[in-house]
mmCIF file of C-alpha atoms in Angstrom:
data_model
loop_
_atom_site.group_PDB
_atom_site.id
_atom_site.type_symbol
_atom_site.label_atom_id
_atom_site.label_comp_id
_atom_site.label_asym_id
_atom_site.label_seq_id
_atom_site.Cartn_x
_atom_site.Cartn_y
_atom_site.Cartn_z
ATOM 1 C CA MET A 133 101.036 78.725 76.445
ATOM 2 C CA SER A 134 101.908 80.406 72.322
ATOM 3 C CA LEU A 135 99.779 83.490 70.751
ATOM 4 C CA LEU A 136 102.643 84.419 68.887
ATOM 5 C CA HIS A 137 105.284 85.850 70.369
ATOM 6 C CA THR A 138 104.584 84.932 74.161
ATOM 7 C CA THR A 139 106.014 87.912 76.626
ATOM 8 C CA THR A 140 106.100 86.863 80.524
ATOM 9 C CA PRO A 141 102.867 86.007 81.791
ATOM 10 C CA TYR A 142 102.330 89.303 83.596
ATOM 11 C CA ARG A 143 100.958 89.145 86.766
ATOM 12 C CA ARG A 144 99.114 91.812 88.515
ATOM 13 C CA ASP A 145 101.470 91.669 92.356
ATOM 14 C CA GLN A 146 103.916 92.112 91.024
ATOM 15 C CA LEU A 147 103.088 95.742 91.678
ATOM 16 C CA SER A 148 101.390 96.075 94.611
ATOM 17 C CA PRO A 149 103.648 97.241 97.249
ATOM 18 C CA LEU A 150 101.640 94.848 100.488
ATOM 19 C CA ARG A 151 104.460 92.799 101.130
ATOM 20 C CA VAL A 152 102.789 88.328 102.340
ATOM 21 C CA PRO A 153 105.033 87.251 105.009
ATOM 22 C CA VAL A 154 106.634 83.051 104.070
ATOM 23 C CA THR A 155 103.760 82.386 107.038
ATOM 24 C CA LEU A 156 100.489 84.630 107.895
ATOM 25 C CA PRO A 157 99.208 85.746 111.425
ATOM 26 C CA LEU A 158 96.177 83.047 112.147
ATOM 27 C CA VAL A 159 92.966 84.370 113.289
ATOM 28 C CA GLU A 160 90.888 81.287 114.627
ATOM 29 C CA VAL A 161 86.816 82.923 115.347
ATOM 30 C CA HIS A 162 84.798 81.289 117.874
ATOM 31 C CA VAL A 163 81.246 81.248 117.143
ATOM 32 C CA ASP A 164 79.138 81.247 120.578
ATOM 33 C CA THR A 165 75.394 80.282 119.693
ATOM 34 C CA ASP A 166 74.273 83.334 121.251
ATOM 35 C CA GLY A 167 76.300 85.086 118.371
ATOM 36 C CA VAL A 168 79.479 86.524 120.825
ATOM 37 C CA LEU A 169 82.302 86.031 119.246
ATOM 38 C CA SER A 170 85.966 85.361 120.896
ATOM 39 C CA ILE A 171 88.905 86.137 118.949
ATOM 40 C CA LEU A 172 92.438 84.557 119.546
ATOM 41 C CA ILE A 173 94.944 85.665 116.594
ATOM 42 C CA ASN A 174 98.021 83.879 116.505
ATOM 43 C CA ARG A 175 96.859 82.218 119.876
ATOM 44 C CA GLU A 176 96.430 84.701 121.711
ATOM 45 C CA PRO A 177 93.307 86.606 122.938
ATOM 46 C CA TYR A 178 91.969 89.728 120.888
ATOM 47 C CA VAL A 179 91.035 92.250 123.265
ATOM 48 C CA THR A 180 88.178 94.643 122.142
ATOM 49 C CA ASP A 181 86.017 97.275 124.638
ATOM 50 C CA ARG A 182 82.742 95.086 123.974
ATOM 51 C CA PRO A 183 81.714 91.978 123.034
ATOM 52 C CA LEU A 184 82.171 91.746 119.728
ATOM 53 C CA MET A 185 78.654 89.774 117.642
ATOM 54 C CA ARG A 186 77.634 88.192 114.453
ATOM 55 C CA ASP A 187 77.350 91.664 112.988
ATOM 56 C CA ASP A 188 81.391 93.186 114.151
ATOM 57 C CA LEU A 189 83.130 90.065 112.299
ATOM 58 C CA ARG A 190 83.822 91.717 109.065
ATOM 59 C CA GLN A 191 85.316 95.403 110.697
ATOM 60 C CA ALA A 192 86.746 93.125 113.307
ATOM 61 C CA LEU A 193 88.722 90.769 110.627
ATOM 62 C CA THR A 194 89.700 94.392 108.749
ATOM 63 C CA ARG A 195 90.740 96.551 111.678
ATOM 64 C CA ILE A 196 92.929 93.007 112.353
ATOM 65 C CA ALA A 197 94.332 93.043 108.682
ATOM 66 C CA ASP A 198 95.120 96.167 108.609
ATOM 67 C CA ASP A 199 96.826 97.204 112.104
ATOM 68 C CA LEU A 200 99.074 94.316 111.707
ATOM 69 C CA GLN A 201 99.456 95.400 108.152
ATOM 70 C CA SER A 202 99.483 91.735 106.374
ATOM 71 C CA PRO A 203 97.087 89.140 105.092
ATOM 72 C CA VAL A 204 96.385 87.131 107.785
ATOM 73 C CA LYS A 205 94.799 83.875 107.153
ATOM 74 C CA VAL A 206 91.026 83.397 109.542
ATOM 75 C CA GLU A 207 89.009 80.861 110.342
ATOM 76 C CA ILE A 208 86.176 80.696 111.342
ATOM 77 C CA HIS A 209 85.139 78.291 113.579
ATOM 78 C CA GLU A 210 80.599 78.190 114.768
ATOM 79 C CA GLN A 211 78.943 75.789 116.212
ATOM 80 C CA GLY A 212 79.346 72.171 115.500
ATOM 81 C CA GLU A 213 82.225 72.113 114.124
ATOM 82 C CA THR A 214 81.873 73.365 110.929
ATOM 83 C CA VAL A 215 84.379 75.515 109.778
ATOM 84 C CA PHE A 216 85.422 78.269 107.200
ATOM 85 C CA THR A 217 88.742 79.656 105.401
ATOM 86 C CA ASP A 218 89.739 82.932 104.058
ATOM 87 C CA ILE A 219 92.387 84.905 103.775
ATOM 88 C CA VAL A 220 91.441 89.046 104.497
ATOM 89 C CA ILE A 221 94.265 90.958 103.200
ATOM 90 C CA PRO A 222 94.747 94.927 104.742
ATOM 91 C CA GLY A 223 92.648 97.382 103.494
ATOM 92 C CA VAL A 224 93.708 100.874 100.959
ATOM 93 C CA GLN A 225 94.794 103.457 103.446
ATOM 94 C CA PRO A 226 92.647 106.928 103.145
ATOM 95 C CA ASP A 227 95.874 109.061 102.148
ATOM 96 C CA GLU A 228 97.103 105.588 99.473
ATOM 97 C CA ALA A 229 93.728 106.155 97.878
ATOM 98 C CA PRO A 230 93.472 107.774 94.062
ATOM 99 C CA LEU A 231 92.180 110.971 94.657
ATOM 100 C CA PRO A 232 88.341 112.337 91.915
ATOM 101 C CA ASN A 233 88.902 113.702 88.857
ATOM 102 C CA PRO A 234 87.251 116.444 88.757
ATOM 103 C CA GLU A 235 86.977 117.186 85.793
ATOM 104 C CA PHE A 236 86.020 113.727 84.668
ATOM 105 C CA PRO A 237 83.154 114.087 82.509
ATOM 106 C CA THR A 238 80.369 111.611 84.395
ATOM 107 C CA ILE A 239 78.132 112.017 80.784
ATOM 108 C CA LEU A 240 79.852 109.836 77.757
ATOM 109 C CA SER A 241 79.234 109.259 74.342
ATOM 110 C CA PRO A 242 78.493 106.813 72.220
ATOM 111 C CA GLY A 243 81.338 104.085 71.736
ATOM 112 C CA GLU A 244 83.283 105.830 74.533
ATOM 113 C CA VAL A 245 84.554 103.656 77.514
ATOM 114 C CA ALA A 246 85.770 105.403 81.027
ATOM 115 C CA GLY A 247 87.139 104.187 84.092
ATOM 116 C CA ASP A 248 88.995 105.186 87.508
ATOM 117 C CA GLY A 249 91.378 103.490 90.374
ATOM 118 C CA PHE A 250 94.035 104.410 87.602
ATOM 119 C CA LEU A 251 97.510 105.982 89.547
ATOM 120 C CA PRO A 252 98.057 109.464 88.084
ATOM 121 C CA ASP A 253 99.984 109.319 84.875
ATOM 122 C CA GLU A 254 99.277 106.252 84.226
ATOM 123 C CA ASP A 255 99.650 104.307 81.008
ATOM 124 C CA VAL A 256 96.448 102.781 80.483
ATOM 125 C CA ALA A 257 95.539 99.930 77.892
ATOM 126 C CA VAL A 258 92.606 98.866 75.821
ATOM 127 C CA ALA A 259 91.872 95.640 74.796
ATOM 128 C CA VAL A 260 88.704 94.937 73.773
ATOM 129 C CA VAL A 261 86.534 90.700 74.582
ATOM 130 C CA VAL A 262 86.711 89.532 70.656
ATOM 131 C CA ALA A 263 86.318 85.791 72.459
ATOM 132 C CA HIS A 264 86.156 83.505 75.834
ATOM 133 C CA GLN A 265 88.870 80.345 75.884
ATOM 134 C CA VAL A 266 87.707 77.925 78.869
ATOM 135 C CA ALA A 267 91.180 76.675 79.827
ATOM 136 C CA SER A 268 93.178 73.225 80.160
ATOM 137 C CA PRO A 269 93.027 71.633 83.157
ATOM 138 C CA ASP A 270 96.818 71.958 83.525
ATOM 139 C CA GLY A 271 95.514 76.074 83.278
ATOM 140 C CA THR A 272 97.037 76.870 79.821
ATOM 141 C CA ALA A 273 95.146 79.100 77.090
ATOM 142 C CA ARG A 274 95.062 78.209 73.817
ATOM 143 C CA LEU A 275 93.350 80.495 70.875
ATOM 144 C CA ARG A 276 93.532 80.711 67.668
ATOM 145 C CA LEU A 277 91.610 83.906 66.512
ATOM 146 C CA PRO A 278 91.341 84.613 62.762
ATOM 147 C CA THR A 279 94.091 86.325 60.886
ATOM 148 C CA ALA A 280 91.219 88.668 59.333
ATOM 149 C CA LEU A 281 91.357 90.133 63.162
ATOM 150 C CA LEU A 282 94.866 89.470 64.276
ATOM 151 C CA ALA A 283 96.321 91.836 60.701
ATOM 152 C CA GLY A 284 94.181 95.469 61.238
ATOM 153 C CA ARG A 285 95.295 95.029 64.805
ATOM 154 C CA PRO A 286 98.799 94.418 65.392
ATOM 155 C CA GLY A 287 100.719 95.053 68.936
ATOM 156 C CA ILE A 288 99.816 93.278 72.056
ATOM 157 C CA VAL A 289 97.458 90.188 71.943
ATOM 158 C CA VAL A 290 96.837 90.214 76.447
ATOM 159 C CA LEU A 291 95.060 86.630 77.769
ATOM 160 C CA LEU A 292 92.869 87.961 81.879
ATOM 161 C CA GLY A 293 91.967 84.904 83.700
ATOM 162 C CA ARG A 294 87.948 86.522 85.163
ATOM 163 C CA THR A 295 88.262 84.422 88.148
ATOM 164 C CA SER A 296 92.527 83.907 88.836
ATOM 165 C CA GLY A 297 93.077 87.232 87.573
ATOM 166 C CA ALA A 298 96.052 86.336 85.349
ATOM 167 C CA ILE A 299 97.204 88.369 82.567
ATOM 168 C CA ALA A 300 99.219 86.676 79.736
ATOM 169 C CA VAL A 301 100.742 89.431 77.436
ATOM 170 C CA SER A 302 102.403 88.409 73.977
ATOM 171 C CA GLY A 303 102.998 89.762 71.240
ATOM 172 C CA SER A 304 105.504 93.074 69.885
ATOM 173 C CA THR A 305 105.580 96.534 72.172
ATOM 174 C CA ALA A 306 105.824 98.795 69.221
#
């Protein structure tokens, strides 16, 4: 990718405290004809105090990922040999969740934007979307913006992958 002065691409996961093991724990879920779940973690039975039903699946997977403190690979085996695969990551622990700001205004004036979930005293950059571009087959994006648009706003240009979450920052930081 080449936009102005390209810097190293930034990824959200560089700031994440979550450690991902080389091999993810495997959670296999088998659903019988009555909707009762049998769960294996790395081929070992997951024991619960009561039979788990299909409605309990999300809560059980979240609990497993939280208990292991690791993302887990999940394979759900339905009747008829249909298999669904997903990755479940541990949730934010209550003591790690950002505290709501009681002074945060609930009514915004015209032209004002707001968001929450930032760290205390975090530097928050603002980027206004002026164009969209489809990435090439090799995953790169190149966009030629009007010079008049960039002349009035010297500095950083941010590209954000709306599906992947990939962020590329280019330009000066001044």
